[in-house]
Amino acid sequence: MRQRFWKNEAFYNSKAYTEPNVLRMQKGFAPQQQNPKTGILESMELHHHKVPQRNGGLFDFIKVWPDEHRKLDPFRY
């Protein structure tokens, strides 16, 4: 499911990402960025939105960076 999400994101929203990230996403991998606080390279994560998938969307995900995801769901792992 994640691979399909990132491939679709690369196809429909390629202008929102750098060329290296679009190439990653075309292969099904998440885009990456260097964390400004730690300097560590991090991959974008998908957070399950509160609205269930059955209530109208193909995907119930929102795209977040690990720091954002930690704030939304401290028990995500």
JSON list of N, CA and C in Angstrom, two decimals:
[
{"chain": "A", "resi": 1, "resn": "MET", "atom": "N", "xyz": [0.82, -1.18, 0.00]},
{"chain": "A", "resi": 1, "resn": "MET", "atom": "CA", "xyz": [0.00, 0.00, 0.00]},
{"chain": "A", "resi": 1, "resn": "MET", "atom": "C", "xyz": [0.87, 1.26, 0.00]},
{"chain": "A", "resi": 2, "resn": "ARG", "atom": "N", "xyz": [1.93, 1.26, 0.83]},
{"chain": "A", "resi": 2, "resn": "ARG", "atom": "CA", "xyz": [2.82, 2.43, 0.87]},
{"chain": "A", "resi": 2, "resn": "ARG", "atom": "C", "xyz": [3.49, 2.67, -0.47]},
{"chain": "A", "resi": 3, "resn": "GLN", "atom": "N", "xyz": [3.97, 1.59, -1.09]},
{"chain": "A", "resi": 3, "resn": "GLN", "atom": "CA", "xyz": [4.66, 1.75, -2.37]},
{"chain": "A", "resi": 3, "resn": "GLN", "atom": "C", "xyz": [3.73, 2.37, -3.41]},
{"chain": "A", "resi": 4, "resn": "ARG", "atom": "N", "xyz": [2.50, 1.91, -3.47]},
{"chain": "A", "resi": 4, "resn": "ARG", "atom": "CA", "xyz": [1.53, 2.44, -4.42]},
{"chain": "A", "resi": 4, "resn": "ARG", "atom": "C", "xyz": [1.25, 3.91, -4.11]},
{"chain": "A", "resi": 5, "resn": "PHE", "atom": "N", "xyz": [1.14, 4.26, -2.83]},
{"chain": "A", "resi": 5, "resn": "PHE", "atom": "CA", "xyz": [0.90, 5.65, -2.44]},
{"chain": "A", "resi": 5, "resn": "PHE", "atom": "C", "xyz": [2.00, 6.55, -2.97]},
{"chain": "A", "resi": 6, "resn": "TRP", "atom": "N", "xyz": [3.28, 6.16, -2.74]},
{"chain": "A", "resi": 6, "resn": "TRP", "atom": "CA", "xyz": [4.39, 7.02, -3.16]},
{"chain": "A", "resi": 6, "resn": "TRP", "atom": "C", "xyz": [4.51, 7.08, -4.68]},
{"chain": "A", "resi": 7, "resn": "LYS", "atom": "N", "xyz": [4.23, 6.00, -5.38]},
{"chain": "A", "resi": 7, "resn": "LYS", "atom": "CA", "xyz": [4.25, 6.04, -6.85]},
{"chain": "A", "resi": 7, "resn": "LYS", "atom": "C", "xyz": [3.19, 7.00, -7.37]},
{"chain": "A", "resi": 8, "resn": "ASN", "atom": "N", "xyz": [1.99, 6.95, -6.78]},
{"chain": "A", "resi": 8, "resn": "ASN", "atom": "CA", "xyz": [0.93, 7.88, -7.18]},
{"chain": "A", "resi": 8, "resn": "ASN", "atom": "C", "xyz": [1.31, 9.32, -6.86]},
{"chain": "A", "resi": 9, "resn": "GLU", "atom": "N", "xyz": [1.90, 9.53, -5.71]},
{"chain": "A", "resi": 9, "resn": "GLU", "atom": "CA", "xyz": [2.33, 10.88, -5.32]},
{"chain": "A", "resi": 9, "resn": "GLU", "atom": "C", "xyz": [3.36, 11.43, -6.31]},
{"chain": "A", "resi": 10, "resn": "ALA", "atom": "N", "xyz": [4.29, 10.59, -6.73]},
{"chain": "A", "resi": 10, "resn": "ALA", "atom": "CA", "xyz": [5.30, 11.02, -7.72]},
{"chain": "A", "resi": 10, "resn": "ALA", "atom": "C", "xyz": [4.64, 11.37, -9.05]},
{"chain": "A", "resi": 11, "resn": "PHE", "atom": "N", "xyz": [3.64, 10.62, -9.43]},
{"chain": "A", "resi": 11, "resn": "PHE", "atom": "CA", "xyz": [2.97, 10.85, -10.71]},
{"chain": "A", "resi": 11, "resn": "PHE", "atom": "C", "xyz": [2.12, 12.13, -10.68]},
{"chain": "A", "resi": 12, "resn": "TYR", "atom": "N", "xyz": [1.35, 12.32, -9.62]},
{"chain": "A", "resi": 12, "resn": "TYR", "atom": "CA", "xyz": [0.41, 13.44, -9.57]},
{"chain": "A", "resi": 12, "resn": "TYR", "atom": "C", "xyz": [0.97, 14.73, -8.98]},
{"chain": "A", "resi": 13, "resn": "ASN", "atom": "N", "xyz": [2.01, 14.64, -8.15]},
{"chain": "A", "resi": 13, "resn": "ASN", "atom": "CA", "xyz": [2.52, 15.83, -7.46]},
{"chain": "A", "resi": 13, "resn": "ASN", "atom": "C", "xyz": [4.04, 15.97, -7.58]},
{"chain": "A", "resi": 14, "resn": "SER", "atom": "N", "xyz": [4.59, 15.62, -8.70]},
{"chain": "A", "resi": 14, "resn": "SER", "atom": "CA", "xyz": [6.05, 15.61, -8.84]},
{"chain": "A", "resi": 14, "resn": "SER", "atom": "C", "xyz": [6.69, 16.99, -8.64]},
{"chain": "A", "resi": 15, "resn": "LYS", "atom": "N", "xyz": [5.96, 18.06, -8.95]},
{"chain": "A", "resi": 15, "resn": "LYS", "atom": "CA", "xyz": [6.53, 19.40, -8.82]},
{"chain": "A", "resi": 15, "resn": "LYS", "atom": "C", "xyz": [6.74, 19.81, -7.35]},
{"chain": "A", "resi": 16, "resn": "ALA", "atom": "N", "xyz": [6.14, 19.09, -6.43]},
{"chain": "A", "resi": 16, "resn": "ALA", "atom": "CA", "xyz": [6.27, 19.42, -5.01]},
{"chain": "A", "resi": 16, "resn": "ALA", "atom": "C", "xyz": [7.53, 18.84, -4.38]},
{"chain": "A", "resi": 17, "resn": "TYR", "atom": "N", "xyz": [8.29, 18.05, -5.16]},
{"chain": "A", "resi": 17, "resn": "TYR", "atom": "CA", "xyz": [9.45, 17.33, -4.62]},
{"chain": "A", "resi": 17, "resn": "TYR", "atom": "C", "xyz": [10.68, 17.58, -5.48]},
{"chain": "A", "resi": 18, "resn": "THR", "atom": "N", "xyz": [11.84, 17.35, -4.89]},
{"chain": "A", "resi": 18, "resn": "THR", "atom": "CA", "xyz": [13.09, 17.45, -5.65]},
{"chain": "A", "resi": 18, "resn": "THR", "atom": "C", "xyz": [13.19, 16.27, -6.62]},
{"chain": "A", "resi": 19, "resn": "GLU", "atom": "N", "xyz": [14.02, 16.41, -7.63]},
{"chain": "A", "resi": 19, "resn": "GLU", "atom": "CA", "xyz": [14.17, 15.34, -8.62]},
{"chain": "A", "resi": 19, "resn": "GLU", "atom": "C", "xyz": [14.64, 14.03, -7.99]},
{"chain": "A", "resi": 20, "resn": "PRO", "atom": "N", "xyz": [15.64, 14.05, -7.09]},
{"chain": "A", "resi": 20, "resn": "PRO", "atom": "CA", "xyz": [16.03, 12.77, -6.46]},
{"chain": "A", "resi": 20, "resn": "PRO", "atom": "C", "xyz": [14.88, 12.12, -5.68]},
{"chain": "A", "resi": 21, "resn": "ASN", "atom": "N", "xyz": [14.05, 12.93, -5.04]},
{"chain": "A", "resi": 21, "resn": "ASN", "atom": "CA", "xyz": [12.92, 12.36, -4.31]},
{"chain": "A", "resi": 21, "resn": "ASN", "atom": "C", "xyz": [11.86, 11.81, -5.25]},
{"chain": "A", "resi": 22, "resn": "VAL", "atom": "N", "xyz": [11.63, 12.47, -6.37]},
{"chain": "A", "resi": 22, "resn": "VAL", "atom": "CA", "xyz": [10.67, 11.94, -7.34]},
{"chain": "A", "resi": 22, "resn": "VAL", "atom": "C", "xyz": [11.15, 10.59, -7.86]},
{"chain": "A", "resi": 23, "resn": "LEU", "atom": "N", "xyz": [12.44, 10.46, -8.13]},
{"chain": "A", "resi": 23, "resn": "LEU", "atom": "CA", "xyz": [12.99, 9.18, -8.59]},
{"chain": "A", "resi": 23, "resn": "LEU", "atom": "C", "xyz": [12.80, 8.10, -7.53]},
{"chain": "A", "resi": 24, "resn": "ARG", "atom": "N", "xyz": [13.01, 8.43, -6.26]},
{"chain": "A", "resi": 24, "resn": "ARG", "atom": "CA", "xyz": [12.78, 7.48, -5.16]},
{"chain": "A", "resi": 24, "resn": "ARG", "atom": "C", "xyz": [11.31, 7.05, -5.14]},
{"chain": "A", "resi": 25, "resn": "MET", "atom": "N", "xyz": [10.43, 8.04, -5.25]},
{"chain": "A", "resi": 25, "resn": "MET", "atom": "CA", "xyz": [9.00, 7.79, -5.16]},
{"chain": "A", "resi": 25, "resn": "MET", "atom": "C", "xyz": [8.50, 6.95, -6.34]},
{"chain": "A", "resi": 26, "resn": "GLN", "atom": "N", "xyz": [9.07, 7.15, -7.50]},
{"chain": "A", "resi": 26, "resn": "GLN", "atom": "CA", "xyz": [8.68, 6.34, -8.66]},
{"chain": "A", "resi": 26, "resn": "GLN", "atom": "C", "xyz": [9.00, 4.87, -8.44]},
{"chain": "A", "resi": 27, "resn": "LYS", "atom": "N", "xyz": [9.96, 4.59, -7.57]},
{"chain": "A", "resi": 27, "resn": "LYS", "atom": "CA", "xyz": [10.31, 3.21, -7.21]},
{"chain": "A", "resi": 27, "resn": "LYS", "atom": "C", "xyz": [9.50, 2.71, -6.01]},
{"chain": "A", "resi": 28, "resn": "GLY", "atom": "N", "xyz": [8.66, 3.57, -5.45]},
{"chain": "A", "resi": 28, "resn": "GLY", "atom": "CA", "xyz": [7.83, 3.17, -4.32]},
{"chain": "A", "resi": 28, "resn": "GLY", "atom": "C", "xyz": [8.39, 3.53, -2.96]},
{"chain": "A", "resi": 29, "resn": "PHE", "atom": "N", "xyz": [9.47, 4.32, -2.93]},
{"chain": "A", "resi": 29, "resn": "PHE", "atom": "CA", "xyz": [10.08, 4.71, -1.66]},
{"chain": "A", "resi": 29, "resn": "PHE", "atom": "C", "xyz": [9.63, 6.12, -1.26]},
{"chain": "A", "resi": 30, "resn": "ALA", "atom": "N", "xyz": [9.63, 6.39, 0.02]},
{"chain": "A", "resi": 30, "resn": "ALA", "atom": "CA", "xyz": [9.24, 7.70, 0.53]},
{"chain": "A", "resi": 30, "resn": "ALA", "atom": "C", "xyz": [10.31, 8.75, 0.24]},
{"chain": "A", "resi": 31, "resn": "PRO", "atom": "N", "xyz": [9.90, 10.01, 0.08]},
{"chain": "A", "resi": 31, "resn": "PRO", "atom": "CA", "xyz": [10.89, 11.08, -0.07]},
{"chain": "A", "resi": 31, "resn": "PRO", "atom": "C", "xyz": [11.68, 11.25, 1.21]},
{"chain": "A", "resi": 32, "resn": "GLN", "atom": "N", "xyz": [12.87, 11.82, 1.08]},
{"chain": "A", "resi": 32, "resn": "GLN", "atom": "CA", "xyz": [13.75, 12.00, 2.23]},
{"chain": "A", "resi": 32, "resn": "GLN", "atom": "C", "xyz": [14.18, 13.46, 2.35]},
{"chain": "A", "resi": 33, "resn": "GLN", "atom": "N", "xyz": [14.53, 13.84, 3.57]},
{"chain": "A", "resi": 33, "resn": "GLN", "atom": "CA", "xyz": [15.14, 15.14, 3.82]},
{"chain": "A", "resi": 33, "resn": "GLN", "atom": "C", "xyz": [16.06, 15.01, 5.02]},
{"chain": "A", "resi": 34, "resn": "GLN", "atom": "N", "xyz": [16.97, 15.95, 5.12]},
{"chain": "A", "resi": 34, "resn": "GLN", "atom": "CA", "xyz": [17.87, 15.98, 6.27]},
{"chain": "A", "resi": 34, "resn": "GLN", "atom": "C", "xyz": [17.18, 16.73, 7.40]},
{"chain": "A", "resi": 35, "resn": "ASN", "atom": "N", "xyz": [17.10, 16.10, 8.56]},
{"chain": "A", "resi": 35, "resn": "ASN", "atom": "CA", "xyz": [16.48, 16.74, 9.72]},
{"chain": "A", "resi": 35, "resn": "ASN", "atom": "C", "xyz": [17.33, 17.94, 10.13]},
{"chain": "A", "resi": 36, "resn": "PRO", "atom": "N", "xyz": [16.75, 19.14, 10.17]},
{"chain": "A", "resi": 36, "resn": "PRO", "atom": "CA", "xyz": [17.54, 20.33, 10.49]},
{"chain": "A", "resi": 36, "resn": "PRO", "atom": "C", "xyz": [18.08, 20.34, 11.92]},
{"chain": "A", "resi": 37, "resn": "LYS", "atom": "N", "xyz": [17.45, 19.60, 12.82]},
{"chain": "A", "resi": 37, "resn": "LYS", "atom": "CA", "xyz": [17.89, 19.57, 14.22]},
{"chain": "A", "resi": 37, "resn": "LYS", "atom": "C", "xyz": [19.01, 18.56, 14.45]},
{"chain": "A", "resi": 38, "resn": "THR", "atom": "N", "xyz": [18.89, 17.38, 13.81]},
{"chain": "A", "resi": 38, "resn": "THR", "atom": "CA", "xyz": [19.84, 16.30, 14.09]},
{"chain": "A", "resi": 38, "resn": "THR", "atom": "C", "xyz": [20.84, 16.07, 12.97]},
{"chain": "A", "resi": 39, "resn": "GLY", "atom": "N", "xyz": [20.51, 16.52, 11.75]},
{"chain": "A", "resi": 39, "resn": "GLY", "atom": "CA", "xyz": [21.37, 16.27, 10.60]},
{"chain": "A", "resi": 39, "resn": "GLY", "atom": "C", "xyz": [21.20, 14.88, 10.01]},
{"chain": "A", "resi": 40, "resn": "ILE", "atom": "N", "xyz": [20.30, 14.09, 10.56]},
{"chain": "A", "resi": 40, "resn": "ILE", "atom": "CA", "xyz": [20.07, 12.72, 10.10]},
{"chain": "A", "resi": 40, "resn": "ILE", "atom": "C", "xyz": [19.11, 12.74, 8.91]},
{"chain": "A", "resi": 41, "resn": "LEU", "atom": "N", "xyz": [19.38, 11.90, 7.92]},
{"chain": "A", "resi": 41, "resn": "LEU", "atom": "CA", "xyz": [18.50, 11.76, 6.77]},
{"chain": "A", "resi": 41, "resn": "LEU", "atom": "C", "xyz": [17.27, 10.95, 7.19]},
{"chain": "A", "resi": 42, "resn": "GLU", "atom": "N", "xyz": [16.08, 11.52, 6.97]},
{"chain": "A", "resi": 42, "resn": "GLU", "atom": "CA", "xyz": [14.83, 10.87, 7.38]},
{"chain": "A", "resi": 42, "resn": "GLU", "atom": "C", "xyz": [13.89, 10.71, 6.21]},
{"chain": "A", "resi": 43, "resn": "SER", "atom": "N", "xyz": [13.10, 9.66, 6.26]},
{"chain": "A", "resi": 43, "resn": "SER", "atom": "CA", "xyz": [12.07, 9.42, 5.24]},
{"chain": "A", "resi": 43, "resn": "SER", "atom": "C", "xyz": [10.73, 9.92, 5.73]},
{"chain": "A", "resi": 44, "resn": "MET", "atom": "N", "xyz": [9.94, 10.47, 4.81]},
{"chain": "A", "resi": 44, "resn": "MET", "atom": "CA", "xyz": [8.60, 10.89, 5.14]},
{"chain": "A", "resi": 44, "resn": "MET", "atom": "C", "xyz": [7.78, 9.66, 5.53]},
{"chain": "A", "resi": 45, "resn": "GLU", "atom": "N", "xyz": [6.84, 9.85, 6.43]},
{"chain": "A", "resi": 45, "resn": "GLU", "atom": "CA", "xyz": [6.01, 8.74, 6.91]},
{"chain": "A", "resi": 45, "resn": "GLU", "atom": "C", "xyz": [4.55, 9.01, 6.58]},
{"chain": "A", "resi": 46, "resn": "LEU", "atom": "N", "xyz": [3.75, 7.96, 6.60]},
{"chain": "A", "resi": 46, "resn": "LEU", "atom": "CA", "xyz": [2.32, 8.08, 6.37]},
{"chain": "A", "resi": 46, "resn": "LEU", "atom": "C", "xyz": [1.59, 7.85, 7.69]},
{"chain": "A", "resi": 47, "resn": "HIS", "atom": "N", "xyz": [0.74, 8.79, 8.04]},
{"chain": "A", "resi": 47, "resn": "HIS", "atom": "CA", "xyz": [-0.04, 8.70, 9.28]},
{"chain": "A", "resi": 47, "resn": "HIS", "atom": "C", "xyz": [-1.48, 8.40, 8.90]},
{"chain": "A", "resi": 48, "resn": "HIS", "atom": "N", "xyz": [-2.08, 7.42, 9.57]},
{"chain": "A", "resi": 48, "resn": "HIS", "atom": "CA", "xyz": [-3.49, 7.12, 9.32]},
{"chain": "A", "resi": 48, "resn": "HIS", "atom": "C", "xyz": [-4.35, 8.24, 9.88]},
{"chain": "A", "resi": 49, "resn": "HIS", "atom": "N", "xyz": [-5.12, 8.83, 9.01]},
{"chain": "A", "resi": 49, "resn": "HIS", "atom": "CA", "xyz": [-6.02, 9.91, 9.39]},
{"chain": "A", "resi": 49, "resn": "HIS", "atom": "C", "xyz": [-7.20, 9.34, 10.17]},
{"chain": "A", "resi": 50, "resn": "LYS", "atom": "N", "xyz": [-7.84, 10.17, 10.98]},
{"chain": "A", "resi": 50, "resn": "LYS", "atom": "CA", "xyz": [-8.96, 9.71, 11.81]},
{"chain": "A", "resi": 50, "resn": "LYS", "atom": "C", "xyz": [-10.16, 9.26, 10.99]},
{"chain": "A", "resi": 51, "resn": "VAL", "atom": "N", "xyz": [-10.35, 9.81, 9.80]},
{"chain": "A", "resi": 51, "resn": "VAL", "atom": "CA", "xyz": [-11.48, 9.42, 8.97]},
{"chain": "A", "resi": 51, "resn": "VAL", "atom": "C", "xyz": [-11.21, 8.04, 8.39]},
{"chain": "A", "resi": 52, "resn": "PRO", "atom": "N", "xyz": [-12.06, 7.06, 8.67]},
{"chain": "A", "resi": 52, "resn": "PRO", "atom": "CA", "xyz": [-11.83, 5.72, 8.14]},
{"chain": "A", "resi": 52, "resn": "PRO", "atom": "C", "xyz": [-11.81, 5.69, 6.61]},
{"chain": "A", "resi": 53, "resn": "GLN", "atom": "N", "xyz": [-11.04, 4.81, 6.08]},
{"chain": "A", "resi": 53, "resn": "GLN", "atom": "CA", "xyz": [-10.92, 4.66, 4.64]},
{"chain": "A", "resi": 53, "resn": "GLN", "atom": "C", "xyz": [-12.28, 4.37, 4.01]},
{"chain": "A", "resi": 54, "resn": "ARG", "atom": "N", "xyz": [-13.12, 3.66, 4.72]},
{"chain": "A", "resi": 54, "resn": "ARG", "atom": "CA", "xyz": [-14.43, 3.28, 4.18]},
{"chain": "A", "resi": 54, "resn": "ARG", "atom": "C", "xyz": [-15.37, 4.48, 4.02]},
{"chain": "A", "resi": 55, "resn": "ASN", "atom": "N", "xyz": [-15.01, 5.63, 4.57]},
{"chain": "A", "resi": 55, "resn": "ASN", "atom": "CA", "xyz": [-15.89, 6.81, 4.49]},
{"chain": "A", "resi": 55, "resn": "ASN", "atom": "C", "xyz": [-15.52, 7.75, 3.35]},
{"chain": "A", "resi": 56, "resn": "GLY", "atom": "N", "xyz": [-15.07, 7.21, 2.24]},
{"chain": "A", "resi": 56, "resn": "GLY", "atom": "CA", "xyz": [-14.98, 8.04, 1.07]},
{"chain": "A", "resi": 56, "resn": "GLY", "atom": "C", "xyz": [-13.64, 8.28, 0.42]},
{"chain": "A", "resi": 57, "resn": "GLY", "atom": "N", "xyz": [-12.57, 7.76, 0.94]},
{"chain": "A", "resi": 57, "resn": "GLY", "atom": "CA", "xyz": [-11.30, 8.02, 0.29]},
{"chain": "A", "resi": 57, "resn": "GLY", "atom": "C", "xyz": [-10.58, 6.74, -0.07]},
{"chain": "A", "resi": 58, "resn": "LEU", "atom": "N", "xyz": [-9.80, 6.81, -1.12]},
{"chain": "A", "resi": 58, "resn": "LEU", "atom": "CA", "xyz": [-8.99, 5.66, -1.49]},
{"chain": "A", "resi": 58, "resn": "LEU", "atom": "C", "xyz": [-7.91, 5.44, -0.45]},
{"chain": "A", "resi": 59, "resn": "PHE", "atom": "N", "xyz": [-7.36, 6.53, 0.05]},
{"chain": "A", "resi": 59, "resn": "PHE", "atom": "CA", "xyz": [-6.33, 6.46, 1.08]},
{"chain": "A", "resi": 59, "resn": "PHE", "atom": "C", "xyz": [-6.79, 7.26, 2.29]},
{"chain": "A", "resi": 60, "resn": "ASP", "atom": "N", "xyz": [-6.45, 6.81, 3.46]},
{"chain": "A", "resi": 60, "resn": "ASP", "atom": "CA", "xyz": [-6.76, 7.56, 4.68]},
{"chain": "A", "resi": 60, "resn": "ASP", "atom": "C", "xyz": [-5.47, 8.05, 5.33]},
{"chain": "A", "resi": 61, "resn": "PHE", "atom": "N", "xyz": [-4.48, 8.40, 4.51]},
{"chain": "A", "resi": 61, "resn": "PHE", "atom": "CA", "xyz": [-3.17, 8.80, 5.00]},
{"chain": "A", "resi": 61, "resn": "PHE", "atom": "C", "xyz": [-2.96, 10.30, 4.88]},
{"chain": "A", "resi": 62, "resn": "ILE", "atom": "N", "xyz": [-2.12, 10.82, 5.78]},
{"chain": "A", "resi": 62, "resn": "ILE", "atom": "CA", "xyz": [-1.56, 12.16, 5.60]},
{"chain": "A", "resi": 62, "resn": "ILE", "atom": "C", "xyz": [-0.04, 12.01, 5.65]},
{"chain": "A", "resi": 63, "resn": "LYS", "atom": "N", "xyz": [0.65, 12.82, 4.86]},
{"chain": "A", "resi": 63, "resn": "LYS", "atom": "CA", "xyz": [2.12, 12.74, 4.77]},
{"chain": "A", "resi": 63, "resn": "LYS", "atom": "C", "xyz": [2.72, 13.61, 5.86]},
{"chain": "A", "resi": 64, "resn": "VAL", "atom": "N", "xyz": [3.64, 13.04, 6.63]},
{"chain": "A", "resi": 64, "resn": "VAL", "atom": "CA", "xyz": [4.28, 13.79, 7.71]},
{"chain": "A", "resi": 64, "resn": "VAL", "atom": "C", "xyz": [5.74, 13.38, 7.83]},
{"chain": "A", "resi": 65, "resn": "TRP", "atom": "N", "xyz": [6.56, 14.29, 8.35]},
{"chain": "A", "resi": 65, "resn": "TRP", "atom": "CA", "xyz": [7.95, 13.96, 8.67]},
{"chain": "A", "resi": 65, "resn": "TRP", "atom": "C", "xyz": [7.97, 13.34, 10.06]},
{"chain": "A", "resi": 66, "resn": "PRO", "atom": "N", "xyz": [9.00, 12.58, 10.41]},
{"chain": "A", "resi": 66, "resn": "PRO", "atom": "CA", "xyz": [9.02, 11.87, 11.69]},
{"chain": "A", "resi": 66, "resn": "PRO", "atom": "C", "xyz": [8.73, 12.75, 12.91]},
{"chain": "A", "resi": 67, "resn": "ASP", "atom": "N", "xyz": [9.27, 13.96, 12.96]},
{"chain": "A", "resi": 67, "resn": "ASP", "atom": "CA", "xyz": [8.99, 14.84, 14.11]},
{"chain": "A", "resi": 67, "resn": "ASP", "atom": "C", "xyz": [7.50, 15.17, 14.21]},
{"chain": "A", "resi": 68, "resn": "GLU", "atom": "N", "xyz": [6.88, 15.43, 13.07]},
{"chain": "A", "resi": 68, "resn": "GLU", "atom": "CA", "xyz": [5.44, 15.72, 13.05]},
{"chain": "A", "resi": 68, "resn": "GLU", "atom": "C", "xyz": [4.65, 14.48, 13.46]},
{"chain": "A", "resi": 69, "resn": "HIS", "atom": "N", "xyz": [5.07, 13.33, 12.96]},
{"chain": "A", "resi": 69, "resn": "HIS", "atom": "CA", "xyz": [4.38, 12.08, 13.25]},
{"chain": "A", "resi": 69, "resn": "HIS", "atom": "C", "xyz": [4.45, 11.76, 14.74]},
{"chain": "A", "resi": 70, "resn": "ARG", "atom": "N", "xyz": [5.60, 12.01, 15.34]},
{"chain": "A", "resi": 70, "resn": "ARG", "atom": "CA", "xyz": [5.78, 11.78, 16.78]},
{"chain": "A", "resi": 70, "resn": "ARG", "atom": "C", "xyz": [4.79, 12.61, 17.59]},
{"chain": "A", "resi": 71, "resn": "LYS", "atom": "N", "xyz": [4.53, 13.84, 17.15]},
{"chain": "A", "resi": 71, "resn": "LYS", "atom": "CA", "xyz": [3.58, 14.71, 17.86]},
{"chain": "A", "resi": 71, "resn": "LYS", "atom": "C", "xyz": [2.14, 14.21, 17.69]},
{"chain": "A", "resi": 72, "resn": "LEU", "atom": "N", "xyz": [1.82, 13.70, 16.50]},
{"chain": "A", "resi": 72, "resn": "LEU", "atom": "CA", "xyz": [0.47, 13.20, 16.24]},
{"chain": "A", "resi": 72, "resn": "LEU", "atom": "C", "xyz": [0.19, 11.88, 16.95]},
{"chain": "A", "resi": 73, "resn": "ASP", "atom": "N", "xyz": [1.20, 11.02, 17.00]},
{"chain": "A", "resi": 73, "resn": "ASP", "atom": "CA", "xyz": [1.00, 9.68, 17.55]},
{"chain": "A", "resi": 73, "resn": "ASP", "atom": "C", "xyz": [2.29, 9.20, 18.20]},
{"chain": "A", "resi": 74, "resn": "PRO", "atom": "N", "xyz": [2.46, 9.47, 19.50]},
{"chain": "A", "resi": 74, "resn": "PRO", "atom": "CA", "xyz": [3.70, 9.07, 20.16]},
{"chain": "A", "resi": 74, "resn": "PRO", "atom": "C", "xyz": [3.89, 7.55, 20.26]},
{"chain": "A", "resi": 75, "resn": "PHE", "atom": "N", "xyz": [2.83, 6.78, 20.00]},
{"chain": "A", "resi": 75, "resn": "PHE", "atom": "CA", "xyz": [2.90, 5.31, 20.08]},
{"chain": "A", "resi": 75, "resn": "PHE", "atom": "C", "xyz": [2.85, 4.66, 18.71]},
{"chain": "A", "resi": 76, "resn": "ARG", "atom": "N", "xyz": [3.36, 5.33, 17.69]},
{"chain": "A", "resi": 76, "resn": "ARG", "atom": "CA", "xyz": [3.20, 4.86, 16.31]},
{"chain": "A", "resi": 76, "resn": "ARG", "atom": "C", "xyz": [3.97, 3.59, 15.99]},
{"chain": "A", "resi": 77, "resn": "TYR", "atom": "N", "xyz": [4.96, 3.20, 16.79]},
{"chain": "A", "resi": 77, "resn": "TYR", "atom": "CA", "xyz": [5.72, 1.98, 16.51]},
{"chain": "A", "resi": 77, "resn": "TYR", "atom": "C", "xyz": [5.33, 0.88, 17.44]}
]
